[in-house]
């Protein structure tokens, strides 16, 4: 099966480079298609571009050289919105994580996940805050920005304090945040209201919907007011909107359906055209 998948993806490598219209664009978090990335990262990028996405967020190189991925994204006119760094590498060798981010043609490195044994106590969270604040200096010298990606566990209190509050209060202001529409709602937050709090600290927003039973859904197939959320996020300066679906049974169909829904939403504040531009209107 792996061989057949790789062969299919390789067959799409010679994809076209579409003409991009001016205006805001929408990206894909490549974790959605992680199995395809594992089979052939370069062909996967080509297929993402063919769907009409003009930006990607990288979550692992799967053995490919960062320089090769960078070259492919440039050839396809795909911007690299950010790189999700391995937490262990960021902990033990932040200079290497920053160098890899630059090699992947990105200027933003995101701590996207902490395993459970790294986030049991407030002392552990404060230790990570201190570590990230130190990294921010090193990253700034290299022209790279650091950000933290929140899920739901940051909203659960530890000794009366929510880690998300600690992070927003104590992280260096230069460190941004990547929020996720689904995980905000799953944690019990109103995404519209929560976005008002960090204001210009949020630089990246993952777009995924929530079904009536609380499970994940493609954009436009659930209950979240995503059009309103996106418009507000634009006003607050969010620069990167990235479609993601962690558990899609058909990841490619999920990416296509979410992009179609976004194209149909009246997202432009002046209502003259859609906010999201892509290669295949």
Short mmCIF file of C-alpha atoms in Angstrom, two decimals:
data_model
loop_
_atom_site.label_atom_id
_atom_site.label_comp_id
_atom_site.label_asym_id
_atom_site.label_seq_id
_atom_site.Cartn_x
_atom_site.Cartn_y
_atom_site.Cartn_z
CA UNK A 1 0.00 0.00 0.00
CA UNK A 2 2.83 2.39 0.89
CA UNK A 3 4.51 1.67 -2.46
CA UNK A 4 1.27 2.25 -4.36
CA UNK A 5 0.65 5.52 -2.53
CA UNK A 6 4.16 6.73 -3.26
CA UNK A 7 3.77 5.82 -6.91
CA UNK A 8 0.49 7.73 -7.14
CA UNK A 9 1.98 10.80 -5.50
CA UNK A 10 5.03 10.70 -7.69
CA UNK A 11 2.71 10.77 -10.66
CA UNK A 12 1.50 14.21 -9.53
CA UNK A 13 4.96 15.75 -9.12
CA UNK A 14 4.87 17.56 -12.46
CA UNK A 15 1.98 19.75 -11.38
CA UNK A 16 1.19 23.18 -12.71
CA UNK A 17 2.08 26.41 -10.95
CA UNK A 18 -1.16 28.41 -10.90
CA UNK A 19 -1.43 32.17 -11.14
CA UNK A 20 -2.24 33.60 -7.72
CA UNK A 21 -4.67 36.48 -7.42
CA UNK A 22 -3.81 39.29 -5.00
CA UNK A 23 -5.33 39.28 -1.52
CA UNK A 24 -5.29 37.10 1.61
CA UNK A 25 -4.60 33.43 1.04
CA UNK A 26 -5.35 30.23 2.91
CA UNK A 27 -2.92 27.48 3.81
CA UNK A 28 -2.89 23.81 4.74
CA UNK A 29 -1.36 22.31 7.86
CA UNK A 30 0.50 19.33 6.46
CA UNK A 31 -0.22 17.22 9.54
CA UNK A 32 -3.58 16.62 7.83
CA UNK A 33 -1.81 14.65 5.06
CA UNK A 34 0.97 13.21 7.22
CA UNK A 35 0.72 9.73 5.67
CA UNK A 36 1.26 11.20 2.21
CA UNK A 37 4.12 13.31 3.55
CA UNK A 38 5.71 10.15 4.94
CA UNK A 39 5.42 8.47 1.53
CA UNK A 40 6.71 11.38 -0.58
CA UNK A 41 6.97 14.92 0.85
CA UNK A 42 7.74 16.67 -2.44
CA UNK A 43 4.87 15.07 -4.34
CA UNK A 44 2.55 15.85 -1.43
CA UNK A 45 3.42 19.53 -1.66
CA UNK A 46 2.63 19.42 -5.36
CA UNK A 47 -0.79 17.92 -4.73
CA UNK A 48 -1.55 20.49 -2.00
CA UNK A 49 -0.75 23.26 -4.47
CA UNK A 50 -2.94 21.64 -7.12
CA UNK A 51 -5.90 21.76 -4.73
CA UNK A 52 -5.52 25.54 -4.67
CA UNK A 53 -3.72 26.11 -1.37
CA UNK A 54 -1.07 28.81 -1.50
CA UNK A 55 0.55 28.32 1.89
CA UNK A 56 1.62 25.38 4.04
CA UNK A 57 2.63 24.76 7.62
CA UNK A 58 5.23 22.04 8.00
CA UNK A 59 4.97 19.38 10.69
CA UNK A 60 7.93 17.12 9.98
CA UNK A 61 10.18 16.56 6.97
CA UNK A 62 9.87 12.75 6.98
CA UNK A 63 13.45 12.18 5.90
CA UNK A 64 13.51 14.76 3.11
CA UNK A 65 16.20 17.40 3.20
CA UNK A 66 14.85 20.76 4.39
CA UNK A 67 16.55 22.44 1.44
CA UNK A 68 14.68 20.18 -0.99
CA UNK A 69 11.35 21.01 0.63
CA UNK A 70 12.23 24.70 0.52
CA UNK A 71 13.08 24.46 -3.18
CA UNK A 72 9.80 22.66 -3.91
CA UNK A 73 7.70 25.23 -2.08
CA UNK A 74 9.38 28.02 -4.01
CA UNK A 75 8.82 26.24 -7.31
CA UNK A 76 5.15 25.84 -6.45
CA UNK A 77 4.83 29.39 -5.09
CA UNK A 78 3.78 28.00 -1.71
CA UNK A 79 4.64 30.17 1.26
CA UNK A 80 5.78 28.35 4.39
CA UNK A 81 3.72 29.90 7.16
CA UNK A 82 5.59 28.16 9.98
CA UNK A 83 7.47 25.06 11.03
CA UNK A 84 6.28 22.91 13.92
CA UNK A 85 9.44 22.07 15.82
CA UNK A 86 10.09 18.82 17.63
CA UNK A 87 9.85 19.66 21.33
CA UNK A 88 12.93 17.62 22.22
CA UNK A 89 15.06 19.36 19.60
CA UNK A 90 13.78 22.73 20.74
CA UNK A 91 14.70 21.79 24.29
CA UNK A 92 18.15 20.34 23.70
CA UNK A 93 19.38 22.20 20.61
CA UNK A 94 17.29 25.30 19.86
CA UNK A 95 19.94 26.59 17.46
CA UNK A 96 19.44 23.50 15.29
CA UNK A 97 15.66 23.94 15.37
CA UNK A 98 16.04 27.57 14.28
CA UNK A 99 18.46 26.60 11.52
CA UNK A 100 16.04 23.96 10.23
CA UNK A 101 13.22 26.50 10.21
CA UNK A 102 15.29 28.82 8.05
CA UNK A 103 16.34 25.95 5.77
CA UNK A 104 12.63 25.21 5.25
CA UNK A 105 12.05 28.76 3.96
CA UNK A 106 10.12 29.90 7.02
CA UNK A 107 10.54 32.72 9.50
CA UNK A 108 8.37 31.23 12.27
CA UNK A 109 9.15 28.29 14.56
CA UNK A 110 6.27 26.94 16.62
CA UNK A 111 6.30 24.75 19.71
CA UNK A 112 3.25 22.73 18.75
CA UNK A 113 3.03 20.01 21.37
CA UNK A 114 4.25 18.96 24.78
CA UNK A 115 3.90 15.35 25.95
CA UNK A 116 1.95 14.79 29.13
CA UNK A 117 5.01 14.21 31.27
CA UNK A 118 6.29 17.69 30.37
CA UNK A 119 3.16 19.54 31.56
CA UNK A 120 2.05 18.06 34.86
CA UNK A 121 2.97 20.94 37.16
CA UNK A 122 3.12 24.73 37.14
CA UNK A 123 6.86 24.43 37.75
CA UNK A 124 7.20 22.56 34.46
CA UNK A 125 5.17 25.19 32.63
CA UNK A 126 7.24 28.01 34.13
CA UNK A 127 10.41 26.18 33.12
CA UNK A 128 9.15 26.05 29.53
CA UNK A 129 8.26 29.74 29.67
CA UNK A 130 11.78 30.56 30.80
CA UNK A 131 13.27 28.36 28.10
CA UNK A 132 11.15 29.86 25.32
CA UNK A 133 11.96 33.38 26.47
CA UNK A 134 15.66 32.60 26.18
CA UNK A 135 15.16 31.07 22.74
CA UNK A 136 13.33 34.21 21.59
CA UNK A 137 16.58 36.18 21.81
CA UNK A 138 18.52 33.62 19.77
CA UNK A 139 15.71 33.34 17.22
CA UNK A 140 15.42 37.10 16.80
CA UNK A 141 19.11 37.35 15.94
CA UNK A 142 18.48 34.80 13.18
CA UNK A 143 15.39 36.56 11.84
CA UNK A 144 13.02 33.91 13.19
CA UNK A 145 9.97 34.38 15.41
CA UNK A 146 8.88 31.90 18.08
CA UNK A 147 5.22 31.00 18.70
CA UNK A 148 3.29 28.58 20.89
CA UNK A 149 0.42 26.43 19.57
CA UNK A 150 -2.36 25.85 22.09
CA UNK A 151 -4.65 22.83 22.17
CA UNK A 152 -7.12 22.09 24.97
CA UNK A 153 -4.92 20.93 27.84
CA UNK A 154 -3.56 24.44 28.40
CA UNK A 155 -7.05 25.45 29.60
CA UNK A 156 -7.23 22.90 32.43
CA UNK A 157 -6.33 24.42 35.80
CA UNK A 158 -3.28 23.29 37.74
CA UNK A 159 -3.34 24.48 41.36
CA UNK A 160 -5.90 27.11 40.42
CA UNK A 161 -4.00 28.49 37.40
CA UNK A 162 -4.62 27.74 33.75
CA UNK A 163 -1.38 27.22 31.79
CA UNK A 164 -2.78 29.32 28.92
CA UNK A 165 -3.04 32.30 31.29
CA UNK A 166 0.49 31.74 32.53
CA UNK A 167 1.79 31.55 28.97
CA UNK A 168 0.04 34.72 27.84
CA UNK A 169 1.12 36.62 30.94
CA UNK A 170 4.73 35.46 31.22
CA UNK A 171 5.96 34.67 27.72
CA UNK A 172 8.06 37.37 26.10
CA UNK A 173 5.77 39.67 24.05
CA UNK A 174 7.84 38.78 20.99
CA UNK A 175 6.52 35.22 21.22
CA UNK A 176 3.31 34.75 19.28
CA UNK A 177 0.45 32.30 19.56
CA UNK A 178 -1.12 29.86 17.18
CA UNK A 179 -4.72 29.12 18.15
CA UNK A 180 -7.12 26.51 16.82
CA UNK A 181 -10.85 27.12 16.37
CA UNK A 182 -11.78 23.55 17.30
CA UNK A 183 -9.55 23.22 20.34
CA UNK A 184 -10.72 26.57 21.71
CA UNK A 185 -14.33 25.40 21.54
CA UNK A 186 -13.45 21.92 22.85
CA UNK A 187 -11.81 23.56 25.88
CA UNK A 188 -15.05 25.39 26.59
CA UNK A 189 -14.03 28.78 25.23
CA UNK A 190 -15.95 31.01 22.85
CA UNK A 191 -13.41 31.43 20.02
CA UNK A 192 -14.75 34.90 19.14
CA UNK A 193 -14.36 36.18 22.69
CA UNK A 194 -11.06 34.47 23.37
CA UNK A 195 -9.47 35.95 20.26
CA UNK A 196 -10.08 39.41 21.69
CA UNK A 197 -7.81 38.78 24.65
CA UNK A 198 -4.39 38.23 23.06
CA UNK A 199 -5.15 40.72 20.26
CA UNK A 200 -1.98 41.11 18.20
CA UNK A 201 -0.23 38.16 19.90
CA UNK A 202 -2.07 35.66 17.66
CA UNK A 203 -0.26 35.27 14.35
CA UNK A 204 -1.56 31.89 13.13
CA UNK A 205 -5.03 30.32 13.29
CA UNK A 206 -5.91 26.70 12.57
CA UNK A 207 -9.31 26.33 10.93
CA UNK A 208 -11.35 23.26 11.76
CA UNK A 209 -15.02 22.89 12.61
CA UNK A 210 -16.82 21.11 15.43
CA UNK A 211 -19.65 18.66 14.78
CA UNK A 212 -22.77 18.59 16.94
CA UNK A 213 -21.39 15.67 18.95
CA UNK A 214 -18.15 17.53 19.73
CA UNK A 215 -15.98 15.70 17.20
CA UNK A 216 -13.89 17.35 14.50
CA UNK A 217 -15.47 18.36 11.21
CA UNK A 218 -14.37 19.92 7.94
CA UNK A 219 -14.69 23.69 7.66
CA UNK A 220 -18.33 24.60 7.04
CA UNK A 221 -19.66 21.20 8.10
CA UNK A 222 -20.01 21.94 11.81
CA UNK A 223 -21.43 24.39 14.31
CA UNK A 224 -18.69 27.02 14.74
CA UNK A 225 -19.25 30.54 13.32
CA UNK A 226 -16.07 30.32 11.30
CA UNK A 227 -16.85 33.22 8.95
CA UNK A 228 -17.26 35.56 11.93
CA UNK A 229 -14.15 34.17 13.61
CA UNK A 230 -12.04 34.66 10.48
CA UNK A 231 -13.25 38.22 9.91
CA UNK A 232 -12.46 39.14 13.52
CA UNK A 233 -9.07 37.46 13.32
CA UNK A 234 -8.25 39.43 10.17
CA UNK A 235 -9.13 42.68 11.94
CA UNK A 236 -6.83 41.75 14.82
CA UNK A 237 -3.91 41.10 12.50
CA UNK A 238 -3.81 37.31 12.24
CA UNK A 239 -1.62 36.69 9.20
CA UNK A 240 -1.96 32.96 8.56
CA UNK A 241 -5.13 30.87 8.27
CA UNK A 242 -4.41 27.15 8.03
CA UNK A 243 -6.90 24.36 7.39
CA UNK A 244 -6.32 21.27 9.51
CA UNK A 245 -8.19 18.06 10.23
CA UNK A 246 -6.41 15.68 12.60
CA UNK A 247 -8.66 12.65 12.10
CA UNK A 248 -9.95 12.78 8.52
CA UNK A 249 -10.70 9.37 7.03
CA UNK A 250 -9.88 10.87 3.62
CA UNK A 251 -7.42 13.73 4.24
CA UNK A 252 -7.38 14.93 0.63
CA UNK A 253 -11.15 15.08 0.40
CA UNK A 254 -11.15 16.94 3.72
CA UNK A 255 -8.69 19.57 2.49
CA UNK A 256 -10.68 20.03 -0.72
CA UNK A 257 -14.05 20.31 1.08
CA UNK A 258 -12.73 22.83 3.61
CA UNK A 259 -11.24 25.02 0.90
CA UNK A 260 -14.50 24.92 -1.06
CA UNK A 261 -16.38 26.06 2.05
CA UNK A 262 -13.97 28.92 2.64
CA UNK A 263 -14.34 30.11 -0.95
CA UNK A 264 -18.10 30.25 -0.47
CA UNK A 265 -17.98 32.29 2.74
CA UNK A 266 -18.52 36.09 2.60
CA UNK A 267 -15.27 36.82 4.39
CA UNK A 268 -14.13 40.06 2.79
CA UNK A 269 -14.93 43.03 5.00
CA UNK A 270 -15.88 45.21 2.02
CA UNK A 271 -18.02 42.31 0.62
CA UNK A 272 -16.80 42.95 -2.95
CA UNK A 273 -15.00 39.61 -3.15
CA UNK A 274 -14.03 36.64 -1.04
CA UNK A 275 -11.24 37.15 1.45
CA UNK A 276 -9.53 33.92 0.51
CA UNK A 277 -7.90 33.75 -2.89
CA UNK A 278 -6.64 30.59 -4.47
CA UNK A 279 -5.51 29.19 -7.75
CA UNK A 280 -8.83 27.68 -8.75
CA UNK A 281 -11.70 30.14 -8.03
#
